[in-house]
mmCIF file of C-alpha atoms in Angstrom:
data_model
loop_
_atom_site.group_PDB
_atom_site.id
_atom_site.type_symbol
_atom_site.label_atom_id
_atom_site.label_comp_id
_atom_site.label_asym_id
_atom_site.label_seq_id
_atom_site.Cartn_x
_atom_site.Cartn_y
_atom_site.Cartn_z
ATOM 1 C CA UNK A 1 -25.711 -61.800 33.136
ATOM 2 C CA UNK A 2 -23.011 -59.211 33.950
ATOM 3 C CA UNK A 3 -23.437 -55.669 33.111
ATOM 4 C CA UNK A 4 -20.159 -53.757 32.763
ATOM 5 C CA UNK A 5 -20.445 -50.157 34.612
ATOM 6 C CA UNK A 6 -20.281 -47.280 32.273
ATOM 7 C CA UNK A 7 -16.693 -45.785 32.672
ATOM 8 C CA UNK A 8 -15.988 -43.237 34.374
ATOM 9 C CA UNK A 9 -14.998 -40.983 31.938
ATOM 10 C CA UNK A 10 -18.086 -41.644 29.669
ATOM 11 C CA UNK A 11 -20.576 -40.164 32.686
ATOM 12 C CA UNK A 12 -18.165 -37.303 33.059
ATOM 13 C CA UNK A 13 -18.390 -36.548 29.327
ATOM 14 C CA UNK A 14 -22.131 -37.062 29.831
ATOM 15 C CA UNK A 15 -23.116 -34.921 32.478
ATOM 16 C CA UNK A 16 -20.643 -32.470 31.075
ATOM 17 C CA UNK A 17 -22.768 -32.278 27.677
ATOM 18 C CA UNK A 18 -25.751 -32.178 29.550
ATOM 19 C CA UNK A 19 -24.713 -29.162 31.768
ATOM 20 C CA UNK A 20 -23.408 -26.929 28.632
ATOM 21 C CA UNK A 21 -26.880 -28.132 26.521
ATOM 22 C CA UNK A 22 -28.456 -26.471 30.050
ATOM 23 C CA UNK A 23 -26.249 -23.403 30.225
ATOM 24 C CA UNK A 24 -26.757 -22.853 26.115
ATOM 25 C CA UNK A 25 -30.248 -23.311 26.523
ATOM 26 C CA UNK A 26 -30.087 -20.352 29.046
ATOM 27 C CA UNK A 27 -27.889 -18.068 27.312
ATOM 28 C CA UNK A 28 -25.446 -17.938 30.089
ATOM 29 C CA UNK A 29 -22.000 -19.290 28.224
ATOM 30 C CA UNK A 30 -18.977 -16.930 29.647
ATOM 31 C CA UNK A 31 -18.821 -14.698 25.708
ATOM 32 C CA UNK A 32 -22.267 -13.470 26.058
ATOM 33 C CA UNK A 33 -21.688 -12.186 30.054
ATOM 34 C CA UNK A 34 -18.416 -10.972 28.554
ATOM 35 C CA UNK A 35 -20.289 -8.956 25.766
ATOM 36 C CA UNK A 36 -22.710 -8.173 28.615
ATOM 37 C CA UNK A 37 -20.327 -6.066 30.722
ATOM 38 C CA UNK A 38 -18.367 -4.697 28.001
ATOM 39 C CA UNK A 39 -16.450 -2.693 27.930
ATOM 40 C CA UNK A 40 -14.747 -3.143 31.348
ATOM 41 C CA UNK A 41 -11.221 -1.850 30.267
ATOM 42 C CA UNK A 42 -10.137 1.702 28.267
ATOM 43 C CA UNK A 43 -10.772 1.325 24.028
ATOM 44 C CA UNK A 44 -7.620 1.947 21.802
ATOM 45 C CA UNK A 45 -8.428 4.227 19.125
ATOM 46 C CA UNK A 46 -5.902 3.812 16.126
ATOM 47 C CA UNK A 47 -5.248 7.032 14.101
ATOM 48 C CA UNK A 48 -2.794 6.335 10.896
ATOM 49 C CA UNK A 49 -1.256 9.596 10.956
ATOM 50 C CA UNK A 50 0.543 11.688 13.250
ATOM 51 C CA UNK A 51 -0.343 13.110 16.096
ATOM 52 C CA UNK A 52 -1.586 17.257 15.505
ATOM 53 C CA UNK A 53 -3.076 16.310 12.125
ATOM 54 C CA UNK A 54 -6.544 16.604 11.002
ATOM 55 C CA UNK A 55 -7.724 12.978 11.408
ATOM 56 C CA UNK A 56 -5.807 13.298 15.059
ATOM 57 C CA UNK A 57 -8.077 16.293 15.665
ATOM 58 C CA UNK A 58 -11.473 14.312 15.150
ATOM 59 C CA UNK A 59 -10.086 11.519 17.210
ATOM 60 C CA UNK A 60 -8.985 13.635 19.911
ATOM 61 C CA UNK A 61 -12.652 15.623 19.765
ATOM 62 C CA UNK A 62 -14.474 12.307 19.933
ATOM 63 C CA UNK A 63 -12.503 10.446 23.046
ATOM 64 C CA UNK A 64 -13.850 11.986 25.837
ATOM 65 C CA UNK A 65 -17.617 11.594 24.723
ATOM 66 C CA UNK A 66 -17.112 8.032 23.568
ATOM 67 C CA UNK A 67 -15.276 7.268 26.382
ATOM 68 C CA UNK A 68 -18.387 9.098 28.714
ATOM 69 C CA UNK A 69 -20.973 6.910 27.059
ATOM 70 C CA UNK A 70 -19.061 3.872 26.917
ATOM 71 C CA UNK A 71 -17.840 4.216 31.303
ATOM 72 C CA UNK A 72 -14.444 3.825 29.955
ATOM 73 C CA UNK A 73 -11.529 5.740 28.794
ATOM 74 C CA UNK A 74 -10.940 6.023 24.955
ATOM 75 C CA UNK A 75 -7.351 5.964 24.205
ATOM 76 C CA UNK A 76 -5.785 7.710 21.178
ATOM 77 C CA UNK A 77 -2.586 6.067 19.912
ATOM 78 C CA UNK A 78 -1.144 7.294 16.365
ATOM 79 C CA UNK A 79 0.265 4.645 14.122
ATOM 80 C CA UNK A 80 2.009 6.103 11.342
ATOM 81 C CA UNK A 81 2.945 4.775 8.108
ATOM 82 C CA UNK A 82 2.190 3.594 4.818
ATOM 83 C CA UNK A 83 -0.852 5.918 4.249
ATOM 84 C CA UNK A 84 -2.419 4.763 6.829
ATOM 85 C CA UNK A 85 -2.203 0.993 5.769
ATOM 86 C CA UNK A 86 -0.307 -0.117 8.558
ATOM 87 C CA UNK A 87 -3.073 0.972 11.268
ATOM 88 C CA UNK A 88 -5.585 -0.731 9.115
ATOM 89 C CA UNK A 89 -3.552 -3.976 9.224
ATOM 90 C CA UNK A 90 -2.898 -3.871 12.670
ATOM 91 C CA UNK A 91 -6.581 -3.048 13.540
ATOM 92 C CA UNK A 92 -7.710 -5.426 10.818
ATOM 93 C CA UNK A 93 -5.250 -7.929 12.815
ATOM 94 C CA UNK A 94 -6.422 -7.183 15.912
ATOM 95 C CA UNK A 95 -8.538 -9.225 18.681
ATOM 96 C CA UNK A 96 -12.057 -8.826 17.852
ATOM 97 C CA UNK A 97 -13.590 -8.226 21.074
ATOM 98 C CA UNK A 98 -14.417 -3.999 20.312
ATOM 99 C CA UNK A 99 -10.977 -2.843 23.001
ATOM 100 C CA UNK A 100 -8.892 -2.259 19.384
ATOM 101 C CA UNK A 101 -10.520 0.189 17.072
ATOM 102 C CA UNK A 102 -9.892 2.275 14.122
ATOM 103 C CA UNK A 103 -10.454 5.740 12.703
ATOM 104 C CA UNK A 104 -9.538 6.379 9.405
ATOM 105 C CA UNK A 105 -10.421 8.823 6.574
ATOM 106 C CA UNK A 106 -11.076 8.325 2.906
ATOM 107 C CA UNK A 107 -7.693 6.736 2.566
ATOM 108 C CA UNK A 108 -9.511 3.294 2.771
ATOM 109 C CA UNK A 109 -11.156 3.646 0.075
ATOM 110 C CA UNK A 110 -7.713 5.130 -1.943
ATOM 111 C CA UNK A 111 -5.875 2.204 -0.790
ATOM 112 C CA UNK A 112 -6.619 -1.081 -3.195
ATOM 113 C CA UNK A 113 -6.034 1.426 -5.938
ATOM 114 C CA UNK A 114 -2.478 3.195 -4.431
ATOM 115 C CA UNK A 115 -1.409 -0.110 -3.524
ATOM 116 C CA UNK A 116 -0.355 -3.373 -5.045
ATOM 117 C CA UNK A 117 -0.480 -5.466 -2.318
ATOM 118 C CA UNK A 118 -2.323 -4.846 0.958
ATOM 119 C CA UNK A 119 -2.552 -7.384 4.067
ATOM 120 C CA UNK A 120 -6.160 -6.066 4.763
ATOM 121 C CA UNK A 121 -8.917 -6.302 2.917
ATOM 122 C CA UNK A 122 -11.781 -2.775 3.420
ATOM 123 C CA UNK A 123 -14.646 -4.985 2.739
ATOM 124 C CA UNK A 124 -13.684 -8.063 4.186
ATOM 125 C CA UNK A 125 -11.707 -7.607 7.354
ATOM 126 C CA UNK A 126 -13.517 -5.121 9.464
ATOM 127 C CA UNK A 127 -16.964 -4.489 11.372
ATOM 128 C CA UNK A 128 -18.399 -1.363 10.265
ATOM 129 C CA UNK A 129 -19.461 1.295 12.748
ATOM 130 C CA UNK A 130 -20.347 4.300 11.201
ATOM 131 C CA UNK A 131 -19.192 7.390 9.507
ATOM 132 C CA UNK A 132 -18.260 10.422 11.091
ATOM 133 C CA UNK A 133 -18.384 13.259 9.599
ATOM 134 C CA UNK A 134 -17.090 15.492 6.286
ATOM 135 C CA UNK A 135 -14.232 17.850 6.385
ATOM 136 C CA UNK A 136 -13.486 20.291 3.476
ATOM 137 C CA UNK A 137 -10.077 20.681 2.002
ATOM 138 C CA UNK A 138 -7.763 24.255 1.567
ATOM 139 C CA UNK A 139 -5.230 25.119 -0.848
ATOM 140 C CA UNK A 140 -2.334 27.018 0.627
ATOM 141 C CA UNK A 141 1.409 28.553 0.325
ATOM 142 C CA UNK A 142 4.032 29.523 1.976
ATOM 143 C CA UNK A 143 3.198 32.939 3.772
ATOM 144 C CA UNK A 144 5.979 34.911 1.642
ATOM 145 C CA UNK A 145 5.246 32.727 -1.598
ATOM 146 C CA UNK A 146 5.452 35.235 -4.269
ATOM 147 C CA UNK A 147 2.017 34.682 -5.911
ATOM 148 C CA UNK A 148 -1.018 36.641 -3.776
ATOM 149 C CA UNK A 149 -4.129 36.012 -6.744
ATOM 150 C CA UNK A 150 -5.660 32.698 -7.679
ATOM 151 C CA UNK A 151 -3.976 33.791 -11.329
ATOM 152 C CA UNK A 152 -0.796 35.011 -9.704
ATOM 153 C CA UNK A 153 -0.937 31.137 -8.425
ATOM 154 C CA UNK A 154 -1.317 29.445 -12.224
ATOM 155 C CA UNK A 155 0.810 31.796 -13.618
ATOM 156 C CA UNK A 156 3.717 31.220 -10.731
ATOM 157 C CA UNK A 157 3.459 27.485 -10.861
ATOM 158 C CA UNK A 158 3.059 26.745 -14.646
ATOM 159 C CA UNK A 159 6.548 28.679 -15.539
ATOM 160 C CA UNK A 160 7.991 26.840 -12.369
ATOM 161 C CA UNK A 161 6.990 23.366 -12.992
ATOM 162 C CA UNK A 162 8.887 21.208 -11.282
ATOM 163 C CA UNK A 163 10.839 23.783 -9.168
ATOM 164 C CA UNK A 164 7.574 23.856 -7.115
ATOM 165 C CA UNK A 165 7.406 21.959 -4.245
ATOM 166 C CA UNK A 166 4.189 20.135 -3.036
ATOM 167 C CA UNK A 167 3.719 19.121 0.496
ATOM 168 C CA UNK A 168 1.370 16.091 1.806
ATOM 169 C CA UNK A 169 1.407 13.678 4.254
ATOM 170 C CA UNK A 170 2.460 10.573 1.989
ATOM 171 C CA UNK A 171 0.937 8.374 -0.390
ATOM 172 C CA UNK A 172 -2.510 7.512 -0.252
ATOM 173 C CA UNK A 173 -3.272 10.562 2.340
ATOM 174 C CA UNK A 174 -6.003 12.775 1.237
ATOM 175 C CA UNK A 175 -3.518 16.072 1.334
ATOM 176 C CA UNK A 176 -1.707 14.281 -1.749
ATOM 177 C CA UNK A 177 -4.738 13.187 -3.561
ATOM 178 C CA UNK A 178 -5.759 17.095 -3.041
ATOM 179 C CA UNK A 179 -2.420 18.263 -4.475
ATOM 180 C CA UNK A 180 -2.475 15.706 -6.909
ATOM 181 C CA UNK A 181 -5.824 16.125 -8.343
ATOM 182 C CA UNK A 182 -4.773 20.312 -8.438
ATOM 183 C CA UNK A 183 -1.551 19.799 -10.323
ATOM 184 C CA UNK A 184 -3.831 17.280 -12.659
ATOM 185 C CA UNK A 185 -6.081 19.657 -13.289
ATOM 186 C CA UNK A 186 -4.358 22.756 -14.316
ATOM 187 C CA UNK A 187 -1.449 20.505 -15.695
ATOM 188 C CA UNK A 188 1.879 21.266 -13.883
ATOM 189 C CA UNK A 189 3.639 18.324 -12.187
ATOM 190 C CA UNK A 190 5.399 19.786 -9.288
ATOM 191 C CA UNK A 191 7.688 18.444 -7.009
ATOM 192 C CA UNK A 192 6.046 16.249 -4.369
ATOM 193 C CA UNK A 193 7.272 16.328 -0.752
ATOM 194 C CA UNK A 194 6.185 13.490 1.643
ATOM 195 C CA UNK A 195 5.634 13.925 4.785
ATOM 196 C CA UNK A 196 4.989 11.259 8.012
ATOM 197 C CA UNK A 197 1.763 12.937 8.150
ATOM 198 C CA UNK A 198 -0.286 16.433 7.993
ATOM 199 C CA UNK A 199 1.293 18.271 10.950
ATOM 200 C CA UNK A 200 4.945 17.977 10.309
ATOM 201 C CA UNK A 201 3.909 18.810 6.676
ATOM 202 C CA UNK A 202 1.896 22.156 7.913
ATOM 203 C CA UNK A 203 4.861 22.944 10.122
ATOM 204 C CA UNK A 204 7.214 23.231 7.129
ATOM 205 C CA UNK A 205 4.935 25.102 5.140
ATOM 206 C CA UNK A 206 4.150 27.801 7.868
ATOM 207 C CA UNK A 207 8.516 27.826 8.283
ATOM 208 C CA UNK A 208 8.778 28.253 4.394
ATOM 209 C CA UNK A 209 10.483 25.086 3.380
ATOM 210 C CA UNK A 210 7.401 23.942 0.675
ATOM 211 C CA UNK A 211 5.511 26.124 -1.605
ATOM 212 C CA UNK A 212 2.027 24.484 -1.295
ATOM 213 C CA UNK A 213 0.139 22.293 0.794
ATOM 214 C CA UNK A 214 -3.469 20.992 0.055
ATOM 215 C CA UNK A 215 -5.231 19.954 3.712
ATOM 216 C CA UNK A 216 -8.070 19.612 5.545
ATOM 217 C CA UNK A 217 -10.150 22.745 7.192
ATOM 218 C CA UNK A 218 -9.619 20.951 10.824
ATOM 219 C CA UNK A 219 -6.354 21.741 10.437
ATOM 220 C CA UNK A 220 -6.211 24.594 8.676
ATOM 221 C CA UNK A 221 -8.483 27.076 9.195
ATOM 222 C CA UNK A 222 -6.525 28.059 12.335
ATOM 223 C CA UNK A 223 -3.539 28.694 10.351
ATOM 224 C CA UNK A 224 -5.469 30.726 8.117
ATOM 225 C CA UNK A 225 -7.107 33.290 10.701
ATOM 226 C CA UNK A 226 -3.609 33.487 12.400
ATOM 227 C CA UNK A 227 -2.153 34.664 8.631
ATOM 228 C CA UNK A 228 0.395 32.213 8.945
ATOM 229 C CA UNK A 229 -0.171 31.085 5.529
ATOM 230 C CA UNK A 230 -1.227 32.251 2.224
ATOM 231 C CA UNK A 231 -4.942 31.067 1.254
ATOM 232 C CA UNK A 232 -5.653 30.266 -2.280
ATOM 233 C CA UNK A 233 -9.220 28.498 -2.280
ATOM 234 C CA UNK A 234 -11.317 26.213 -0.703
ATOM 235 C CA UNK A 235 -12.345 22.649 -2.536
ATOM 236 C CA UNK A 236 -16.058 22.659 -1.442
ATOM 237 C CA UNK A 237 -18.680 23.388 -4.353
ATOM 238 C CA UNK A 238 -19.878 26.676 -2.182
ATOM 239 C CA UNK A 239 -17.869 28.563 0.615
ATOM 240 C CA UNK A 240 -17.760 27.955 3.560
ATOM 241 C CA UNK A 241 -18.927 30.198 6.818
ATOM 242 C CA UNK A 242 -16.033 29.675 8.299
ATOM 243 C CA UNK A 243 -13.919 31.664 5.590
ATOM 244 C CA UNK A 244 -16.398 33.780 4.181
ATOM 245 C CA UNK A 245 -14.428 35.197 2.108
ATOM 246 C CA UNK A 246 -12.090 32.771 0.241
ATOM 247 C CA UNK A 247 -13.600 31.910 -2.961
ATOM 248 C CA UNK A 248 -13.667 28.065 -4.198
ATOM 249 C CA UNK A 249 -11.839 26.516 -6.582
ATOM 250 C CA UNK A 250 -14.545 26.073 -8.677
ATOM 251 C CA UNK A 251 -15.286 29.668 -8.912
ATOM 252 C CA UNK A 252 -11.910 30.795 -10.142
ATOM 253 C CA UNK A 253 -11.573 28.433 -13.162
ATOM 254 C CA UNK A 254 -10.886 24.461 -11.741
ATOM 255 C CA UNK A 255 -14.815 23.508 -12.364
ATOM 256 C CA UNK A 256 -15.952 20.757 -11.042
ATOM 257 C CA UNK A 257 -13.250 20.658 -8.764
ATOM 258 C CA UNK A 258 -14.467 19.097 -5.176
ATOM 259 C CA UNK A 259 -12.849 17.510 -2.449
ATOM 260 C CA UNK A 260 -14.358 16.556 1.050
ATOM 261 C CA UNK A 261 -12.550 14.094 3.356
ATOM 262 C CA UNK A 262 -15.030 11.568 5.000
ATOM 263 C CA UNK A 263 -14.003 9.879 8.546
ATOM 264 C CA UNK A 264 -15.439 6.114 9.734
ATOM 265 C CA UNK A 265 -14.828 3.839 12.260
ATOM 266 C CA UNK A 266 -14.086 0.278 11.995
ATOM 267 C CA UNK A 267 -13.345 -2.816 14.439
ATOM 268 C CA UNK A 268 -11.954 -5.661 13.057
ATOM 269 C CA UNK A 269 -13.598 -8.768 11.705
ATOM 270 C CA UNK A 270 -15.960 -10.582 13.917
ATOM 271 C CA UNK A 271 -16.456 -8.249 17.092
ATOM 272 C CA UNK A 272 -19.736 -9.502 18.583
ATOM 273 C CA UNK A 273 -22.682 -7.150 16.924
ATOM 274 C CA UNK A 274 -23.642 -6.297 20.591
ATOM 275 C CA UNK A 275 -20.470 -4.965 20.876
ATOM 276 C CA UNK A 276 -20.323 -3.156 17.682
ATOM 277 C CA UNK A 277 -23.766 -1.703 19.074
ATOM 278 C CA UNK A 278 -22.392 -0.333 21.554
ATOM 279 C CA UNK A 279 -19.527 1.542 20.017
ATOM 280 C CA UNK A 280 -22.553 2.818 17.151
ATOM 281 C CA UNK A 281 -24.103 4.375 20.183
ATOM 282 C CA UNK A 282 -20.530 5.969 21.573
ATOM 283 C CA UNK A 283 -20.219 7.568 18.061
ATOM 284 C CA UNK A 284 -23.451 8.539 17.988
ATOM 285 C CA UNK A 285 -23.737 10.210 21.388
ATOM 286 C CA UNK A 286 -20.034 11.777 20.395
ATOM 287 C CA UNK A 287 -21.571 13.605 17.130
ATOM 288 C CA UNK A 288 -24.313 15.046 18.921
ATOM 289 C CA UNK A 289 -22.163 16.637 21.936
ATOM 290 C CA UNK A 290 -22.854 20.479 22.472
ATOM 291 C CA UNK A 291 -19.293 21.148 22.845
ATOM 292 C CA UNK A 292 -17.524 18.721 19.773
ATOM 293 C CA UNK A 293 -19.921 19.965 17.233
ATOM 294 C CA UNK A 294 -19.298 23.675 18.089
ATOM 295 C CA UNK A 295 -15.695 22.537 17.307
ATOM 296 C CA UNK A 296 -16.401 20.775 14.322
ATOM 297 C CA UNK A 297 -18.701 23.592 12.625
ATOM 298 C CA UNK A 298 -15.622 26.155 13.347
ATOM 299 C CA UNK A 299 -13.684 24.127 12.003
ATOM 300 C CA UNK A 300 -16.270 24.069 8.935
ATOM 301 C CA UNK A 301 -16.754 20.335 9.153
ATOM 302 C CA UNK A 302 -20.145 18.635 8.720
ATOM 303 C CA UNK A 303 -21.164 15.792 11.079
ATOM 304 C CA UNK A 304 -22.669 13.001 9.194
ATOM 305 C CA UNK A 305 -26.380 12.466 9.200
ATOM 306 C CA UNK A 306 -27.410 10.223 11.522
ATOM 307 C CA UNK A 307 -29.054 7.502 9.512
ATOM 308 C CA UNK A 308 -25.172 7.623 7.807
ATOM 309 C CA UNK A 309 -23.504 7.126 11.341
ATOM 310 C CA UNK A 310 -24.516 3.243 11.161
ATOM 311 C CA UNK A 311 -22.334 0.028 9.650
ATOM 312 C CA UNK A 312 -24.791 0.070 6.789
ATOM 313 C CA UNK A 313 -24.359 3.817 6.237
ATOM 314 C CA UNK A 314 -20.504 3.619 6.210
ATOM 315 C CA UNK A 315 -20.267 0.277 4.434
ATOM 316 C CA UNK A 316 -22.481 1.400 1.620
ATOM 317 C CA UNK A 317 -20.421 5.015 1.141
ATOM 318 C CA UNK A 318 -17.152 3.224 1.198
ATOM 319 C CA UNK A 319 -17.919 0.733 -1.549
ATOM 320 C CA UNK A 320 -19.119 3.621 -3.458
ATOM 321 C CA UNK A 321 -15.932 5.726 -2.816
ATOM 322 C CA UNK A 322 -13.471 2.548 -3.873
ATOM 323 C CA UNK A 323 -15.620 2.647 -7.277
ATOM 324 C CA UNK A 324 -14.732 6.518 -7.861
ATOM 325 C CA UNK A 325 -11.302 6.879 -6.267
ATOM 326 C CA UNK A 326 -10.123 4.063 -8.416
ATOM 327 C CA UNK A 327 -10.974 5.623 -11.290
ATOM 328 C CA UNK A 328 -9.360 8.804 -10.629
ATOM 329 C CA UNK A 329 -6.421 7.492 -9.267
ATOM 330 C CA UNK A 330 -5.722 5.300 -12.409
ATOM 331 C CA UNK A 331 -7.105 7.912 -15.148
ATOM 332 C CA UNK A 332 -4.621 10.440 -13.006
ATOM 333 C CA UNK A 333 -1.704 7.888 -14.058
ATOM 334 C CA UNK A 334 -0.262 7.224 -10.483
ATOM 335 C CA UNK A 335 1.584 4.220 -9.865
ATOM 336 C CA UNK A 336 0.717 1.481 -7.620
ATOM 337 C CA UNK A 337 3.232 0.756 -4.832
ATOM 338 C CA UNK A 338 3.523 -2.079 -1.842
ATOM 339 C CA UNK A 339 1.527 -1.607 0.856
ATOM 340 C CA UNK A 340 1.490 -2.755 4.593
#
């Protein structure tokens, strides 16, 4: 009886099958060395907002010890835009293999509430690594604006109304949810001023082109020790030890008023856990730098607990923070707009 050779092709395909069952068996397929040697290039970090403002500050801090712990430059690149949606998209859009990360304040959790439509989703589309760290908020004015008291202030901006102008660094940024929760609360509704981001906003207020400006400590408490603006209050519950001697909000009349901006880091959907790993341990090593939290704590900003600097940690407070900003932001009666 004839026997008809296998073909040709059907032994390739065989011993082909049997070599990659051999090389799975061994752990040695070509993603797992890659996630072995990673990272073997410089890391993007995305900041949505202009280079000079306060989330470009923390990024800035935080490159060169990433980068140390990681053997490989950290890159800083500001994309600017849309609140800060269209670095989320891009990042959210991004390769998933760790080189394309994100940095980005509480404005993720602002953003299915300021927006109608987003290309992103915060709890779908990204690999959490951790949060970073809690910045307190300032209140200031032009340096020759013509109130000097916290009543002065109320007084000046109630018989003004709209003739007030209102600086932040555009929608969904944390210096307009700051202004916007002030003029809420002691019911004026000024003239807002948008800004592509916190620094060019900060510039015009220190050259006297807005009135007032609600922004983060890493930005401002410079300004403030210089005198190069007027200082009406700080948004924490207690002061801080950085400005002794500016009283809270809370303390002259706005109770209950409290604003701290939270930082985290993201990589988009899928990066390989040992790769997110890695960049957990970056962060981590970044926090606990001699030199960046000197920085931070003169700049009155709180690094994150540890057991918060995690994906867990960060996923957890940013569900809770779309819960609460949602409601504020609807019960505050701002309207949705198109997002990136």
């Amino acid at each position: 009886m004839n026997v008809r050779p296998k073909s040709p092709i059907r032994r390739t395909f065989a011993v082909g099958a049997t070599a990659a069952a051999a090389l799975l068996a061994l752990g040695a397929w070509q993603p797992a060395d890659a996630q072995d040697a990673w990272p073997d290039r410089a890391i993007t970090l995305v900041v949505p907002y202009s280079a000079g403002g306060p989330t470009d500050v923390v990024a800035r801090m935080l490159a060169v010890p990433m980068g140390k712990s990681l053997g490989q430059t950290v890159i800083v690149e500001n994309t600017v835009g849309a609140g800060g949606t269209i670095a989320a998209a891009r990042v959210a859009k991004a390769a998933p293999n760790g080189y394309t990360i994100l940095i980005h304040h509480m404005g993720m959790a602002t953003a299915p509430a300021l927006y109608k439509k987003l290309s992103f989703d915060p709890l779908k589309d990204f690999e959490y690594v951790g949060q970073v760290l809690d910045v307190p908020m300032t209140l200031l004015a032009r340096k020759d604006f013509p109130a000097t008291t916290f009543p002065e202030l109320l007084a000046y901006v109630k018989a003004n109304g709209d003739k007030v102008t209102l600086a932040h660094a555009g929608l969904g940024a944390v210096s307009q949810l700051c202004g916007m929760l002030f003029a809420y609360q002691v019911g004026i509704k000024p003239t807002q001023v948008p800004y592509r981001g916190a620094g060019p906003a900060m510039a015009d207020l220190m050259g006297g082109q807005v009135d007032l400006l609600c922004d983060q400590t890493t930005q401002t408490v410079p300004v403030i020790k210089d005198k190069r603006a007027k200082i009406f209050g700080v948004t924490t519950a207690k002061r801080l030890a950085s400005l002794p001697d500016v009283p809270t909000l809370d303390e002259q009349g706005l109770k209950g008023f409290e604003v701290k901006v939270w930082h985290g880091i993201y990589a988009p959907k899928g990066t390989p856990q040992p790769v997110v790993d890695k960049l957990v341990a970056a962060l981590r090593a970044g926090l606990q730098d001699p030199t960046v939290r000197q920085r931070l704590a003169d700049l009155s900003s709180e690094v994150a607990p540890m057991d918060k600097v995690s994906p867990a940690g960060l996923r957890t407070h940013l569900e809770a923070e779309i819960v609460k900003w949602g409601k504020v932001i609807r019960e505050s009666g701002v309207q949705a707009t198109d997002g990136s």
